[in-house]
Amino acid sequence: MNVDRPTIAVVGAGAVGGYYGARLAQHGHDVHFLLRSDYETVRSRGLVVESCDGNFSLSAKDVRVYDDPRRMPGADLVVVTLKSTSNDQFEKLITPLVKDGTVILTLQNGLGNEERLAELFGAGRVLGGMAFVCINRVGPGRISHTDHGVIRLGDFTPPGRSPRAERIAALFNASRIKCEVLDDLRWGRWQKLTWNIPFNGLGATFDLTTDRLIGSDDGRRMVADLIREVIAAARADGVELPESLVETQINNTTTMGPYRSSMQVDRQEGRTMEVEAILGEPLRRAHAHGVATPILEGLYRAARVVDGARGK
Amino acid sequence: MNVDRPTIAVVGAGAVGGYYGARLAQHGHDVHFLLRSDYETVRSRGLVVESCDGNFSLSAKDVRVYDDPRRMPGADLVVVTLKSTSNDQFEKLITPLVKDGTVILTLQNGLGNEERLAELFGAGRVLGGMAFVCINRVGPGRISHTDHGVIRLGDFTPPGRSPRAERIAALFNASRIKCEVLDDLRWGRWQKLTWNIPFNGLGATFDLTTDRLIGSDDGRRMVADLIREVIAAARADGVELPESLVETQINNTTTMGPYRSSMQVDRQEGRTMEVEAILGEPLRRAHAHGVATPILEGLYRAARVVDGARGK
């Protein structure tokens, strides 16, 4: 991505994509949203954002929305915010947007998203990032942003800071989206998994908010043992994480009070849970490296059972 | 128990104890109920039973209720229907009822109840039984009996049919309580665990009704693997159960439709779950015999986390 005013496509504009895309559009960028369920509403009424960083909206005439990627322009930057459970749609949704020099940034949860994009579109195009943000879709075309918002991103391969990643971060930072470039994307992915695996995984499978999960000795011990397994898997995968993360993640979560993780929200609202990206793929990495992760293994299996019970 | 009109004490008269005790009293037996939460209501208004085998009630003047076992007469037969989570109350609640010849029949769930009673009062007094019944306390002093009702019982030691067990069964059968004597109580206990461990354990821990639990391939596979572990543990404990139980239990449960197991009900209503009797003690037996039961092990640990989150 090496142009002054890039064409930006947001693929899967739910809460996260809608919010970041709207911030970029608010700051004068050329943003094109690919929507599914909210397409008609946003097309006719625009996008409304209530944000702790300032409310704003994009009117129907200011927002460029599509329900078919084949009608969208080729993009310099594709921002992927689909749920990872829709990764089988990558080819259909992203192929029409790719041209020479297109860069693809996935802000999805868990592991395996960059790999899949790299297989389909070439590793050289792919960046990944984590959005640390509290955001909800409160209605069709209505987004509520209540806390945080930083994006940490980096190139998929080779790992390490690149001028390209710096340019994207600068573009975000100039649009009221705090953004940092990671020294190593894989570090960021595994670091975030030390929270997501216990709190999304156990929280959704047991249907417990974070405070109840760590409200007993048994609960804290299980969360701690699980984080230790994730640290061991990360290490075998080439990412060194400090043991102190066990305590840090639990302490930080304690200060959050009662919190429903995104996967627990998905469960409660009858939506597919991101079991493979958050639990399955990390488990397969651990297996590939011969690392024993018995709690993660049981949790993955259990989460599949709970996810399979959806809508029944 | 070798008397014509025995004095019967029901200890822990919730839904199960209230129902069976009321049936015995209805048929002219000398029944004394030890109650806790419903004591005042039953004392002043009696006990109302809506039953698929015929509604009836015991008036306040016909029902003998107590809130302190020290005011109760010595019993020929003590029927224990406490939740197993209250087994630390055995000594305090049952000691005042025991005299020469007192027989103690526990109808509680899971493993370990007979052993604890035997430790306290002597193995020779103890019988155990399983109540296969759909019963709920629908209000103070109000019990709803919707299906089944058979009790299968046997001596704790030595195992095998005894004249004593036959006499108790006859007494129940003459009071509209279908009752069978088991050739081996341990067989009955383990056989029931092949249902209770998966459907109470997983159902409560994942908060899934039985139909949702076995509504997916992943769910059926986990239930089946768990039943196989229970069969292996039972075998090591000296009880031979057929592999066909795996299929039988799943098929029978399929025909039940959506069903909340008692442990799931306890979870949803914020009550202590019977984790130790239904999961912990069977797991400890498996460990003692060196049998690998990894799913049961993970489930036990998970159920403790969920139980520990109660009321938080």
GROMACS .gro file of C-alpha atoms in nm, chain A residues 126-248:
model
  123
  126VAL     CA    1  -0.101  -1.005   0.453
  127LEU     CA    2  -0.088  -0.818   0.782
  128GLY     CA    3  -0.264  -0.905   1.104
  129GLY     CA    4  -0.374  -0.700   1.397
  130MET     CA    5  -0.554  -0.720   1.726
  131ALA     CA    6  -0.824  -0.472   1.817
  132PHE     CA    7  -0.835  -0.409   2.191
  133VAL     CA    8  -1.173  -0.246   2.208
  134CYS     CA    9  -1.513  -0.269   2.377
  135ILE     CA   10  -1.763  -0.236   2.097
  136ASN     CA   11  -2.115  -0.360   2.036
  137ARG     CA   12  -2.365  -0.346   1.759
  138VAL     CA   13  -2.670  -0.211   1.944
  139GLY     CA   14  -2.902  -0.221   1.644
  140PRO     CA   15  -2.892  -0.221   1.264
  141GLY     CA   16  -2.640   0.048   1.164
  142ARG     CA   17  -2.588   0.149   1.528
  143ILE     CA   18  -2.258   0.091   1.704
  144SER     CA   19  -2.170   0.158   2.065
  145HIS     CA   20  -1.801   0.201   2.151
  146THR     CA   21  -1.755   0.205   2.527
  147ASP     CA   22  -1.385   0.160   2.600
  148HIS     CA   23  -1.033   0.137   2.461
  149GLY     CA   24  -0.971   0.109   2.090
  150VAL     CA   25  -0.601   0.051   2.024
  151ILE     CA   26  -0.503  -0.167   1.730
  152ARG     CA   27  -0.171  -0.350   1.737
  153LEU     CA   28  -0.065  -0.478   1.399
  154GLY     CA   29   0.225  -0.624   1.208
  155ASP     CA   30   0.330  -0.803   0.891
  156PHE     CA   31   0.255  -1.172   0.867
  157THR     CA   32   0.587  -1.256   0.705
  158PRO     CA   33   0.862  -1.181   0.755
  159PRO     CA   34   0.780  -1.087   1.111
  160GLY     CA   35   0.922  -0.754   1.223
  161ARG     CA   36   0.836  -0.388   1.178
  162SER     CA   37   0.796  -0.285   0.815
  163PRO     CA   38   0.754   0.059   0.657
  164ARG     CA   39   0.423  -0.070   0.524
  165ALA     CA   40   0.295  -0.150   0.871
  166GLU     CA   41   0.414   0.192   0.988
  167ARG     CA   42   0.222   0.362   0.707
  168ILE     CA   43  -0.101   0.184   0.796
  169ALA     CA   44  -0.053   0.267   1.163
  170ALA     CA   45   0.004   0.632   1.073
  171LEU     CA   46  -0.314   0.634   0.867
  172PHE     CA   47  -0.511   0.493   1.161
  173ASN     CA   48  -0.350   0.725   1.415
  174ALA     CA   49  -0.441   1.024   1.200
  175SER     CA   50  -0.804   0.908   1.208
  176ARG     CA   51  -0.847   0.894   1.588
  177ILE     CA   52  -0.768   0.524   1.598
  178LYS     CA   53  -0.476   0.459   1.828
  179CYS     CA   54  -0.251   0.212   1.649
  180GLU     CA   55   0.084   0.055   1.731
  181VAL     CA   56   0.316  -0.157   1.517
  182LEU     CA   57   0.425  -0.485   1.673
  183ASP     CA   58   0.783  -0.611   1.660
  184ASP     CA   59   0.637  -0.957   1.602
  185LEU     CA   60   0.277  -1.026   1.508
  186ARG     CA   61   0.300  -1.381   1.638
  187TRP     CA   62   0.394  -1.245   1.979
  188GLY     CA   63   0.084  -1.028   1.974
  189ARG     CA   64  -0.138  -1.315   1.867
  190TRP     CA   65  -0.017  -1.551   2.139
  191GLN     CA   66  -0.018  -1.278   2.399
  192LYS     CA   67  -0.381  -1.204   2.330
  193LEU     CA   68  -0.460  -1.576   2.340
  194THR     CA   69  -0.341  -1.590   2.700
  195TRP     CA   70  -0.659  -1.393   2.773
  196ASN     CA   71  -0.890  -1.517   2.501
  197ILE     CA   72  -0.839  -1.888   2.558
  198PRO     CA   73  -0.931  -1.888   2.928
  199PHE     CA   74  -1.186  -1.609   2.939
  200ASN     CA   75  -1.360  -1.658   2.606
  201GLY     CA   76  -1.316  -2.033   2.610
  202LEU     CA   77  -1.413  -2.119   2.966
  203GLY     CA   78  -1.656  -1.827   2.995
  204ALA     CA   79  -1.855  -1.939   2.693
  205THR     CA   80  -1.838  -2.311   2.763
  206PHE     CA   81  -1.946  -2.281   3.126
  207ASP     CA   82  -2.160  -1.971   3.056
  208LEU     CA   83  -1.985  -1.772   3.327
  209THR     CA   84  -1.891  -1.405   3.329
  210THR     CA   85  -1.523  -1.335   3.401
  211ASP     CA   86  -1.582  -1.237   3.765
  212ARG     CA   87  -1.765  -1.563   3.842
  213LEU     CA   88  -1.502  -1.768   3.658
  214ILE     CA   89  -1.222  -1.633   3.877
  215GLY     CA   90  -1.438  -1.589   4.186
  216SER     CA   91  -1.329  -1.919   4.342
  217ASP     CA   92  -0.995  -2.090   4.409
  218ASP     CA   93  -1.089  -2.370   4.169
  219GLY     CA   94  -1.170  -2.121   3.896
  220ARG     CA   95  -0.854  -1.916   3.938
  221ARG     CA   96  -0.648  -2.234   3.942
  222MET     CA   97  -0.803  -2.358   3.620
  223VAL     CA   98  -0.754  -2.022   3.447
  224ALA     CA   99  -0.393  -2.007   3.569
  225ASP     CA  100  -0.314  -2.363   3.457
  226LEU     CA  101  -0.470  -2.292   3.119
  227ILE     CA  102  -0.267  -1.974   3.072
  228ARG     CA  103   0.046  -2.175   3.157
  229GLU     CA  104  -0.045  -2.422   2.883
  230VAL     CA  105  -0.087  -2.135   2.634
  231ILE     CA  106   0.252  -1.993   2.734
  232ALA     CA  107   0.410  -2.336   2.680
  233ALA     CA  108   0.244  -2.372   2.338
  234ALA     CA  109   0.356  -2.020   2.243
  235ARG     CA  110   0.712  -2.095   2.345
  236ALA     CA  111   0.717  -2.411   2.133
  237ASP     CA  112   0.582  -2.197   1.848
  238GLY     CA  113   0.877  -1.959   1.886
  239VAL     CA  114   0.716  -1.688   2.099
  240GLU     CA  115   0.857  -1.622   2.443
  241LEU     CA  116   0.598  -1.498   2.692
  242PRO     CA  117   0.673  -1.430   3.060
  243GLU     CA  118   0.523  -1.653   3.332
  244SER     CA  119   0.415  -1.331   3.503
  245LEU     CA  120   0.137  -1.306   3.243
  246VAL     CA  121  -0.058  -1.563   3.445
  247GLU     CA  122  -0.090  -1.324   3.734
  248THR     CA  123  -0.122  -1.013   3.520
   0.00000   0.00000   0.00000
